[in-house]
Short mmCIF file of C-alpha atoms and ligand atoms in Angstrom, two decimals:
data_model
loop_
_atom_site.label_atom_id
_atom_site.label_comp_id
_atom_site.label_asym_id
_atom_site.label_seq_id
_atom_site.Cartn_x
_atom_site.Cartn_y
_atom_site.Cartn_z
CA UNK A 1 -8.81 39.34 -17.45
CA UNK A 2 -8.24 42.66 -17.91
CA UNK A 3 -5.76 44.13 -20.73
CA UNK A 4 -4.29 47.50 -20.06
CA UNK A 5 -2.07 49.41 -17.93
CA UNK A 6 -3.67 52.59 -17.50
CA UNK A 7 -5.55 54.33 -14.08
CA UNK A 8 -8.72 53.00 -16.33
CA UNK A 9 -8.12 49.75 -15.91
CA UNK A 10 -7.03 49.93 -12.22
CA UNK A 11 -10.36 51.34 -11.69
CA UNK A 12 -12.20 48.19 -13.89
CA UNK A 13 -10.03 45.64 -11.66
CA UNK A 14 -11.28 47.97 -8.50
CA UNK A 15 -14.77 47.34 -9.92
CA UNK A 16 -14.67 43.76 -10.93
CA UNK A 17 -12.87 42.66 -7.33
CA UNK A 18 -16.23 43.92 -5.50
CA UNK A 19 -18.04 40.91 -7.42
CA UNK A 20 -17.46 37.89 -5.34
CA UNK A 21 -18.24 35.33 -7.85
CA UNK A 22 -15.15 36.36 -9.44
CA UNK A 23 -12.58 33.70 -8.10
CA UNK A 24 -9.42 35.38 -9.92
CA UNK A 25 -8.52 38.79 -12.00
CA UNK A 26 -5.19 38.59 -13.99
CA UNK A 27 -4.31 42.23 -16.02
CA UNK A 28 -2.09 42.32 -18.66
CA UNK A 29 0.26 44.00 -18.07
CA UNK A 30 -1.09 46.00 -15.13
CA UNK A 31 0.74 48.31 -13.01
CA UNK A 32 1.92 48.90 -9.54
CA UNK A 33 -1.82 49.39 -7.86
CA UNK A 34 -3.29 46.62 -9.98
CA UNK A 35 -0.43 44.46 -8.28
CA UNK A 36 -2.63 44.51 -5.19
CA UNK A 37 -6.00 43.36 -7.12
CA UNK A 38 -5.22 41.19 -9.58
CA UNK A 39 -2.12 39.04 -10.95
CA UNK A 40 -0.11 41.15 -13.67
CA UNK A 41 0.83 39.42 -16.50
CA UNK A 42 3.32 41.27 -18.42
CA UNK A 43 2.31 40.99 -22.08
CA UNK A 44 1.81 44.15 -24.10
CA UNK A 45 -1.55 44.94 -25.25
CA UNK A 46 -0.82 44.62 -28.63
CA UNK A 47 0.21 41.15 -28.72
CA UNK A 48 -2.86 39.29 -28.67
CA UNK A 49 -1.60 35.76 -29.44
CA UNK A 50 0.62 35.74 -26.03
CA UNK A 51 -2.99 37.09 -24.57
CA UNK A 52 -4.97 34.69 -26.00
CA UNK A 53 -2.74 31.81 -24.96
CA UNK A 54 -2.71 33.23 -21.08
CA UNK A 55 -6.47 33.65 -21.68
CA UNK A 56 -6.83 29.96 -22.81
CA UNK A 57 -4.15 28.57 -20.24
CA UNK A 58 -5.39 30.50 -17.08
CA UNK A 59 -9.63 29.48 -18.00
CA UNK A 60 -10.43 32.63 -18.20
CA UNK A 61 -14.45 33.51 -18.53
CA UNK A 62 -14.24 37.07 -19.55
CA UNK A 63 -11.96 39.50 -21.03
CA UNK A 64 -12.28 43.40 -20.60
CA UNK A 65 -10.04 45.50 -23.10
CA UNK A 66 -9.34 48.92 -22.07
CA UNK A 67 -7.09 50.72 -24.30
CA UNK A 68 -8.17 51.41 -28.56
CA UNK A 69 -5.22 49.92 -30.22
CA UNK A 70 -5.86 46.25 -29.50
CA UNK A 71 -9.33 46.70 -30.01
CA UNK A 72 -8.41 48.19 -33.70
CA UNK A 73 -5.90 45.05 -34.01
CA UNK A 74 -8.67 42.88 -34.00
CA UNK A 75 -8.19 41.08 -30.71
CA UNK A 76 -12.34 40.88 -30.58
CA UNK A 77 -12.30 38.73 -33.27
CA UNK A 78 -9.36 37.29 -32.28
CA UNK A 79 -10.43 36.00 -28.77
CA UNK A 80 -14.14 35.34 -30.73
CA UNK A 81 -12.51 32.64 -33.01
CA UNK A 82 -11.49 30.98 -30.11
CA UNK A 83 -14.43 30.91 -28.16
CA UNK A 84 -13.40 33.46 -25.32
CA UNK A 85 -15.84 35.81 -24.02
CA UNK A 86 -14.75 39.26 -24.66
CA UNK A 87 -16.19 42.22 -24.05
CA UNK A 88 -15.57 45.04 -26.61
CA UNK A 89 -15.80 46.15 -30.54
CA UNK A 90 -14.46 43.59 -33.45
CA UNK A 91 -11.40 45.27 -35.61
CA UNK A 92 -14.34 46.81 -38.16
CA UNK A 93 -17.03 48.22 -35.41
CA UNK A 94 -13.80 49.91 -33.90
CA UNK A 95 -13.46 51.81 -37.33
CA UNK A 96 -15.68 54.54 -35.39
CA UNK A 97 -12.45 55.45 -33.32
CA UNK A 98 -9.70 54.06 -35.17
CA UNK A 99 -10.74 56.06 -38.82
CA UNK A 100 -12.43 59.83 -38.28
CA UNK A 101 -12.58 59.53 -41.69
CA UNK A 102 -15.14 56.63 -41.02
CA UNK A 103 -17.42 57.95 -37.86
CA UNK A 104 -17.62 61.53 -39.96
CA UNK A 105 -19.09 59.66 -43.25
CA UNK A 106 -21.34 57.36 -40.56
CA UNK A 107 -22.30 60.36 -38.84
CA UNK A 108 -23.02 62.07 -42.11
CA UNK A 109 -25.28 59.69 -43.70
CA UNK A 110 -27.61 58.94 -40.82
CA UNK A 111 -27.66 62.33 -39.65
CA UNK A 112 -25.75 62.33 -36.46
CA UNK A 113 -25.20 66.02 -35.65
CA UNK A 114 -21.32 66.72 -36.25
CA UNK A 115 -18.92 69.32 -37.58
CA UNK A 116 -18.45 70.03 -41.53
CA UNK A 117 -15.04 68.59 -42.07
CA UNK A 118 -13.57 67.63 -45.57
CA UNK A 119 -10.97 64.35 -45.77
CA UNK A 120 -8.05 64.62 -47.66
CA UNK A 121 -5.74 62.44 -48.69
CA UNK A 122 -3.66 64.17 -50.92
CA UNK A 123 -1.21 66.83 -48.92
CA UNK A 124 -1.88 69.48 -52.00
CA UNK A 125 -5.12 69.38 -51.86
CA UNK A 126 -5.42 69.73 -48.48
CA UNK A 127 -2.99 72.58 -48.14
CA UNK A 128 -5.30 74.06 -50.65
CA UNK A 129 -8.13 73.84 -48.69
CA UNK A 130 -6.74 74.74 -45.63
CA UNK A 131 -5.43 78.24 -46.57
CA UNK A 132 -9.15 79.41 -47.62
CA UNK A 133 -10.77 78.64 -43.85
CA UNK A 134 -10.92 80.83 -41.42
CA UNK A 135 -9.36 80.70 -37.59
CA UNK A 136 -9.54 78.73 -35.53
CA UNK A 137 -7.99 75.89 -37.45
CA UNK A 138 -8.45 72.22 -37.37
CA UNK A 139 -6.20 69.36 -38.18
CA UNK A 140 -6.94 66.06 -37.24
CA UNK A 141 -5.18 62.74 -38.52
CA UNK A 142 -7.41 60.32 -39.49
CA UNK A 143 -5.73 56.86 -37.77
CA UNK A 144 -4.89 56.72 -33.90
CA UNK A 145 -2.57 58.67 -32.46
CA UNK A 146 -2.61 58.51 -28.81
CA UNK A 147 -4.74 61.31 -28.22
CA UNK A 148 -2.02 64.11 -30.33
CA UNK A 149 -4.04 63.63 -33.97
CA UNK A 150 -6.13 66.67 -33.67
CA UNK A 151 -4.63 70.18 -33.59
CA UNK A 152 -6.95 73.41 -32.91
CA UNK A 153 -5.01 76.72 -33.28
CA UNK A 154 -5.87 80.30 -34.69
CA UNK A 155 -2.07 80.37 -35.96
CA UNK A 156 -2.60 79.26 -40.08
CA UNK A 157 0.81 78.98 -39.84
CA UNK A 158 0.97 76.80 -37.08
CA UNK A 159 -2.26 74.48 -38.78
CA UNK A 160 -0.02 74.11 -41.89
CA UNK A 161 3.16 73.17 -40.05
CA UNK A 162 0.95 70.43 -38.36
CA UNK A 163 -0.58 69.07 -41.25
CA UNK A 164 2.70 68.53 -43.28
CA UNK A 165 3.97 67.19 -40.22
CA UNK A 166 1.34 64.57 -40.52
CA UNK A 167 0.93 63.81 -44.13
CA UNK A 168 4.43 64.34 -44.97
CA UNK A 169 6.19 64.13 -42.16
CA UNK A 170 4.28 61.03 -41.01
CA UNK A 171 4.86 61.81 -37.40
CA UNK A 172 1.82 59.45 -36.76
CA UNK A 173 2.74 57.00 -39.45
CA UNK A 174 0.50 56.38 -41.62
CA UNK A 175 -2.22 57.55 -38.99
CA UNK A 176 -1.82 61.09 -40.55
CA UNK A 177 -1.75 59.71 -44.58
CA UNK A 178 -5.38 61.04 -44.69
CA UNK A 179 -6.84 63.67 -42.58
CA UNK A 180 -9.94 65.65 -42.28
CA UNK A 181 -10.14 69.57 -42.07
CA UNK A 182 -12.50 70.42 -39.42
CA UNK A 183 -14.61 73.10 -38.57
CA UNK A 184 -13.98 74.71 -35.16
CA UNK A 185 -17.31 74.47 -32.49
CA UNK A 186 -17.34 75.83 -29.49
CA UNK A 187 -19.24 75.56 -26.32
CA UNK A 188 -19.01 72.68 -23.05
CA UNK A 189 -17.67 69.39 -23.53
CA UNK A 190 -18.84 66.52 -22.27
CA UNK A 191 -18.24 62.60 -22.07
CA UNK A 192 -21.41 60.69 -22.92
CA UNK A 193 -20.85 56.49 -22.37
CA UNK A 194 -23.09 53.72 -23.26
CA UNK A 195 -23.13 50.15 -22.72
CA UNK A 196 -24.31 48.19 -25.54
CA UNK A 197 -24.74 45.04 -27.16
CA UNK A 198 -25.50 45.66 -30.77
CA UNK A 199 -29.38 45.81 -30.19
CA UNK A 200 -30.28 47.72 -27.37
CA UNK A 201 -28.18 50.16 -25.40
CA UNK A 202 -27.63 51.70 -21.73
CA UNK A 203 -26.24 55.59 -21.47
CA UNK A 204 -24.50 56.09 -18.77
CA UNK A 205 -24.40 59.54 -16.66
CA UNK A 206 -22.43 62.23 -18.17
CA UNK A 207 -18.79 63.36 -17.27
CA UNK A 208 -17.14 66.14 -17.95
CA UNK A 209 -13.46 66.02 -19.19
CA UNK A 210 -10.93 68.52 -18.64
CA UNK A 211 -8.29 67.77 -21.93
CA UNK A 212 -5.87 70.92 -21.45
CA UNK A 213 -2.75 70.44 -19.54
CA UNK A 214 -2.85 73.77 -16.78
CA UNK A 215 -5.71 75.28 -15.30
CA UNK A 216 -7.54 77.32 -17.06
CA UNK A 217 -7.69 75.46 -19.92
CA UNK A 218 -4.36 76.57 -21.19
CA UNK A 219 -1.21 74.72 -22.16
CA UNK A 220 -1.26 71.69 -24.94
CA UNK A 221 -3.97 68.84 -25.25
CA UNK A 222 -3.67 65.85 -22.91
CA UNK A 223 -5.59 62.49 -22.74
CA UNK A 224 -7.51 64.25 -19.52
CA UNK A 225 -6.10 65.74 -16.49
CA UNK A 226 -9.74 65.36 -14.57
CA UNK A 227 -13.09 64.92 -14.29
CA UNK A 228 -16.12 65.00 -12.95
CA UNK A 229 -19.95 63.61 -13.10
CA UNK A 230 -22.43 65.14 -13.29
CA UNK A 231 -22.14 68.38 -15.23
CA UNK A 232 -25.49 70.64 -14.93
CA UNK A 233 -25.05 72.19 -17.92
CA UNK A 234 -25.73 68.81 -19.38
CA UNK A 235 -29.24 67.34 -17.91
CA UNK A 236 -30.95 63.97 -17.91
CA UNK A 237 -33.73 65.34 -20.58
CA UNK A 238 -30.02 66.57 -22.74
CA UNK A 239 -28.65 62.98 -22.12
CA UNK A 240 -31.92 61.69 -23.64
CA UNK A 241 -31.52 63.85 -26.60
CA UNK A 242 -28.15 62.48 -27.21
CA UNK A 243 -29.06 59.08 -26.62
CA UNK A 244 -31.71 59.40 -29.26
CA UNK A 245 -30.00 61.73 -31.59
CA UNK A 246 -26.49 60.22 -31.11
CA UNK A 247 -26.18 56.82 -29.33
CA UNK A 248 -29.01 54.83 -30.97
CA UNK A 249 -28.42 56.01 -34.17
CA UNK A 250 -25.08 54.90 -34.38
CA UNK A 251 -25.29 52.01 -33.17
CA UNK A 252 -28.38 50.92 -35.33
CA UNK A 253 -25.96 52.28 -38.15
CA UNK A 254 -23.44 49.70 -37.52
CA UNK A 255 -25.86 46.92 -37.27
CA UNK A 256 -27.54 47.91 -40.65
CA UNK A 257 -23.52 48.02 -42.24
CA UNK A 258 -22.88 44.88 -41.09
CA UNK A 259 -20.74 45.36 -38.44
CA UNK A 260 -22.44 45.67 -35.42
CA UNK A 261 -21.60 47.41 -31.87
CA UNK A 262 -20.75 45.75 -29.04
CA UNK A 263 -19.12 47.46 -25.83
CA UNK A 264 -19.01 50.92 -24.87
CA UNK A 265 -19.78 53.83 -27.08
CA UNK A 266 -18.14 56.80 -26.00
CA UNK A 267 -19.53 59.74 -27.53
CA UNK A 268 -17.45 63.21 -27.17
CA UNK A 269 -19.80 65.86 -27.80
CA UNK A 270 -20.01 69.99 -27.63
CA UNK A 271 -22.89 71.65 -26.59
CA UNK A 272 -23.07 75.10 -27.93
CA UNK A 273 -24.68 78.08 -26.46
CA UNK A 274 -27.80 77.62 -28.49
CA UNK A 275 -27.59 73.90 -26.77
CA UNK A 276 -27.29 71.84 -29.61
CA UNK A 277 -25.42 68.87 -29.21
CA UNK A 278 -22.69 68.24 -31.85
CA UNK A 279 -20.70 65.15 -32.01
CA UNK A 280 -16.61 66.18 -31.98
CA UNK A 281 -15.70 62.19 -31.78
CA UNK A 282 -16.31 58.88 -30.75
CA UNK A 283 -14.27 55.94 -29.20
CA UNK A 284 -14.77 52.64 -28.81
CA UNK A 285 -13.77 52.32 -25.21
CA UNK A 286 -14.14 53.76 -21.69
CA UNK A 287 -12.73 56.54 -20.86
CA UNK A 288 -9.86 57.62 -19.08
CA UNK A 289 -10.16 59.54 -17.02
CA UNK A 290 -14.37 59.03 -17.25
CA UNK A 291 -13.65 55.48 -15.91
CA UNK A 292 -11.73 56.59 -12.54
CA UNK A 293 -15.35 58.53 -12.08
CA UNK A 294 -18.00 56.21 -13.26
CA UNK A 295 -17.23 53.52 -11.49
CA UNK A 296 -17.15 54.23 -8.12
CA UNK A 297 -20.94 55.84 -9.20
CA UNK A 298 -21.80 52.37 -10.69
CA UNK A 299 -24.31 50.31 -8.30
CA UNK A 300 -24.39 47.78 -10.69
CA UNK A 301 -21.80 44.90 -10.95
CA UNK A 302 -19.69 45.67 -13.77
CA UNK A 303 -19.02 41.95 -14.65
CA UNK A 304 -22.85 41.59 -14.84
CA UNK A 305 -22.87 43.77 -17.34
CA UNK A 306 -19.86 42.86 -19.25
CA UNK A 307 -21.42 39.55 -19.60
CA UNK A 308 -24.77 41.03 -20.36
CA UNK A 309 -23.28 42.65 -23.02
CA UNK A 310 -20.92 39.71 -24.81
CA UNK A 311 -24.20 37.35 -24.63
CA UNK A 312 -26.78 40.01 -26.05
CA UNK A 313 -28.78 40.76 -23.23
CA UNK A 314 -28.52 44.01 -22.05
CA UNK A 315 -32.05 44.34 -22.37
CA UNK A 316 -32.63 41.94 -19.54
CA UNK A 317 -30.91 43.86 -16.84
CA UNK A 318 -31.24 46.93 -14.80
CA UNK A 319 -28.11 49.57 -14.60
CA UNK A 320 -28.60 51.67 -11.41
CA UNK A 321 -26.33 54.87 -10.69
CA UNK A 322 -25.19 56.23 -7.32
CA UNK A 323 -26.91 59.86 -7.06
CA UNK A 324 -23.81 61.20 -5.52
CA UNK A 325 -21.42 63.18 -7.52
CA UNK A 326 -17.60 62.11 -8.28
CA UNK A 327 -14.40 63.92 -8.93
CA UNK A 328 -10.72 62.76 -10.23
CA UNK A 329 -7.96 64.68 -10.56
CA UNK A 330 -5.02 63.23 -12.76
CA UNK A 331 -1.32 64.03 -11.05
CA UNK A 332 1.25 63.65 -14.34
CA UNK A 333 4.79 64.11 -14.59
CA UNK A 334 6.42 66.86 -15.38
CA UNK A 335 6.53 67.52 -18.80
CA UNK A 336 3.78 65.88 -19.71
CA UNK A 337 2.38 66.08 -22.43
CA UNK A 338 5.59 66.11 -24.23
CA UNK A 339 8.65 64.20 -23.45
CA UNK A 340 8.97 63.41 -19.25
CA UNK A 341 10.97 61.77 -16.74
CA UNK A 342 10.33 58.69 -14.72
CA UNK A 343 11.81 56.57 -12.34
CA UNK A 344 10.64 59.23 -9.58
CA UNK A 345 9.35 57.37 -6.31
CA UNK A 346 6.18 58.04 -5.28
CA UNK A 347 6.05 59.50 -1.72
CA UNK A 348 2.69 59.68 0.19
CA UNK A 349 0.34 56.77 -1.13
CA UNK A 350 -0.50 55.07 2.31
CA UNK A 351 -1.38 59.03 3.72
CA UNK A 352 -4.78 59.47 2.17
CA UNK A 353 -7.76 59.05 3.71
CA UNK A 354 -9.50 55.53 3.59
CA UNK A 355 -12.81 56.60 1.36
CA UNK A 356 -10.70 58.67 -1.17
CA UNK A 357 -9.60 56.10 -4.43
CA UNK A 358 -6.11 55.89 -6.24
CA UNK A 359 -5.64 54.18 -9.56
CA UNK A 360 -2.57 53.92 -11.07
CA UNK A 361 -1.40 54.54 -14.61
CA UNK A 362 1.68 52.67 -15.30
CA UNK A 363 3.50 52.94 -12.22
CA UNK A 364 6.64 50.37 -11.63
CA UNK A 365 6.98 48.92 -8.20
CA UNK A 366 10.80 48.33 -7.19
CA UNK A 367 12.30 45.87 -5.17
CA UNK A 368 12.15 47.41 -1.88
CA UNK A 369 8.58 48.00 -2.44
CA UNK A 370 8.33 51.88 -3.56
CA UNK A 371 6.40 52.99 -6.33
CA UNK A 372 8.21 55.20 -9.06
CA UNK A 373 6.45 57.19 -12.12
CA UNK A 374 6.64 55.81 -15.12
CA UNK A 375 4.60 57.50 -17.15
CA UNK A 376 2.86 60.89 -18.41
CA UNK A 377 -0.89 60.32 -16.30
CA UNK A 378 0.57 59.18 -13.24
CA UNK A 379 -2.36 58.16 -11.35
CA UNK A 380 -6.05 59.63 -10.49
CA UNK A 381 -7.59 60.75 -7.41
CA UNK A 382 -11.17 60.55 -7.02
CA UNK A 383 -13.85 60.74 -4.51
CA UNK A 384 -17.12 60.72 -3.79
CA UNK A 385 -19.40 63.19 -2.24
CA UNK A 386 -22.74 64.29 -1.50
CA UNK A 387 -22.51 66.75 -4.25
CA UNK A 388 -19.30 67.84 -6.46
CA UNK A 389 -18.31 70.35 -3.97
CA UNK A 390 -17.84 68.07 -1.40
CA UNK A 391 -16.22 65.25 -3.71
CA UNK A 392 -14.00 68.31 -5.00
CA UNK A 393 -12.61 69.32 -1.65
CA UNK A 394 -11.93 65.45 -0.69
CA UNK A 395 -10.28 64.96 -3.99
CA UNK A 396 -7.92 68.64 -3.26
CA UNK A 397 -7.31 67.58 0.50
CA UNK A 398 -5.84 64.21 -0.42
CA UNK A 399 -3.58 64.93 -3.62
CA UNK A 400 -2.30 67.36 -2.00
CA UNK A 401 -0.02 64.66 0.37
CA UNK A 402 0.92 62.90 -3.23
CA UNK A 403 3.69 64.10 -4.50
CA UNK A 404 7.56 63.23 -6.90
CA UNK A 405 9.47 64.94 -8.62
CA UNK A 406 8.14 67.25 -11.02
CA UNK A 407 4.66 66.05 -10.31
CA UNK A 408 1.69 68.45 -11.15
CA UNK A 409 -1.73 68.23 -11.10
CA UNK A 410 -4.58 70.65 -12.10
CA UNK A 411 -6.11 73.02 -8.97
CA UNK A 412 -9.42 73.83 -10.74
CA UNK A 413 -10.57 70.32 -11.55
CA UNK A 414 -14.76 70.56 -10.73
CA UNK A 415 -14.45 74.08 -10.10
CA UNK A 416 -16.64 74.67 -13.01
CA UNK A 417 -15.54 78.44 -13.94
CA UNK A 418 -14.70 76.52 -17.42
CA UNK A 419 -16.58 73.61 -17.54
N1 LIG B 501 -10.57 61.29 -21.79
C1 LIG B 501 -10.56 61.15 -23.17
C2 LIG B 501 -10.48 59.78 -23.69
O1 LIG B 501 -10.58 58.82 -22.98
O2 LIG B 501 -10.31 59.63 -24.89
#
């Protein structure tokens, strides 16, 4: 069982259909392209009694969780007291996403490379503080807030508006009660992932994430509008370093504060010029879009290591990743992401070519069987190639027959002029 709605968890149900042990995949709730995979179950996320009673009711032998706010619910240890395998972080392991107030202290007392930022919790104080930095500004809430808590801008202005919008304003609720002033890095993003069970841990191969909403790397901040693996400004010996520097360290962290790791680390980091590698965040999840390009690279069965995971032994098996490269563009609505329309059907789905991938991020499916938007991601495109060139121009010749109403997607996806 699989709880989520997003193109990430289309792309786990993908994954976990190839294993043919696996007799039955229910999603909860799903979306229109799970529909075809796996039995939706409309519960929300957050509700993790109604999902533990399906879970219980339906036998089932392993739960996946996809999106952070369950996961920072508690609906580990939720599922745990009743005895159903789940794979994923208890309520306080999750703290590494869920508080940046907590992964910047954890980072700061085992020395994990990351930015100087201060935590505030008084809105004086912080305004204080704030007006003696230096551009670029950053803001970021300390709680969850789907992917908007953390504001970068050279306006001091703008910085201030944004920060008594969150303490005072609580547009995040109390999300934005504390916050931590940041400083600004710059340099190459990328998406490093590992598997882990507490003890012993398996990185996967970097992706790279594009977050701004029009090519270019203009417009506002999105949750990802594409990606792609592998980036060559970011190595296997650089992946090493990060896994040593980074990955390990953490997790042996949470062990030693009593709350250990268990799930996927998902470490964002910036590599600078100089090539140091700086921790911006972590999450406690997959990624999405990372997901919509790791898997299809994953030779490994995904429930294998799921369940590797959830019984502590990772140790005991071997991860194995496709050489080829992946790409996956994200089409959104317009708008997006700000306020957008749905209810738009989707026109060209059953066009694209056989080996090219579509999973679906909250799309409805209506009684006479058309698909209609109904949400900011829309869905992601991704293919495979020899190298990222080739998955690039599969990935540009298919999305291109997608298309509703105010969709848009980003043209330079891959192209690697920014990334
Ligand atoms: N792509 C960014 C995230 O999953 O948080």
């Amino acid at each position: 069982m699989v709880v989520g709605s997003g193109a990430r968890e289309h792309a786990l149900v993908w994954k976990i259909a190839q294993n043919h042990k696996v007799e039955k995949i229910f999603i909860s709730p799903g979306n229109a392209g799970t529909a075809s995979l796996a039995e939706n179950i409309v519960i929300h996320p957050d509700d993790i009694e109604s999902l533990a009673t399906i879970a219980k009711d339906k036998g089932v032998d392993l739960v996946i969780v996809g999106p952070e706010q369950p996961l920072s619910l508690g609906i580990v240890d939720y599922f745990e007291n009743l005895s159903i395998p789940i794979f994923g972080p208890t309520k306080a392991a999750s703290q590494i996403e869920s508080s940046k107030i907590f992964a910047k202290e954890l980072m700061i007392q085992n020395n994990i490379p990351c930015s100087q930022g201060v935590a505030f919790s008084s809105y004086n104080e912080a305004y204080s503080y704030l007006i003696q930095q230096t551009p670029p500004f950053v803001v970021k809430a300390d709680g969850l807030a789907a992917g908007k808590g953390i504001i970068i801008t050279n306006s001091l202005s703008e910085a201030s508006q944004a920060l008594k919008d969150m303490m005072e304003g609580k547009v995040f609720g109390s999300a934005g009660s504390k916050v931590i002033i940041d400083t600004y890095i710059s340099g190459r993003e990328v998406s490093l992932l590992a598997f882990t069970d507490g003890k012993s841990i398996s990185t996967m191969i970097p992706v790279c994430d594009y977050k701004k909403a029009r090519d270019g790397d203009h417009g506002p901040n999105t949750g990802g509008m594409g990606c792609y693996s592998r980036p060559d400004f970011f190595p296997p010996q650089m992946a090493y370093k990060a896994t040593q520097t980074v990955l390990l360290p953490a997790i042996k962290a949470m062990s030693q504060r009593g709350t250990p790791y268990k799930g996927v680390l998902y470490a964002g980091l910036m590599i600078t010029d100089e090539g140091d590698i700086i921790v911006l965040e972590f999450n406690c999840r997959f990624g999405d879009p990372e997901t919509q390009v790791l898997l299809p690279l994953l030779k490994t069965d995904i429930v294998d290591i799921c369940l590797a995971v959830v019984q502590g032994r990772l140790d005991k098996i071997k991860i194995e990743w496709s050489n080829k490269a992946c790409v996956g563009t994200v089409m959104s609505s317009a708008g997006y992401p700000a306020s957008y329309e749905k209810g738009y059907p989707i026109i060209g789905l059953e066009s694209i070519d056989k080996d090219a991938l579509v999973f679906q991020t909250g799309t409805k499916l209506g009684n006479e069987g058309k698909i209609y938007n109904n949400s900011g991601r829309v869905l992601t495109l991704s293919c495979t190639g020899k190298d990222i060139e080739e998955a690039r121009e599969k990935v540009y010749h298919n999305i291109k027959n997608i298309h509703f109403n105010g969709s848009y997607y980003r043209k330079d996806i891959a192209l690697r002029k920014v990334n």
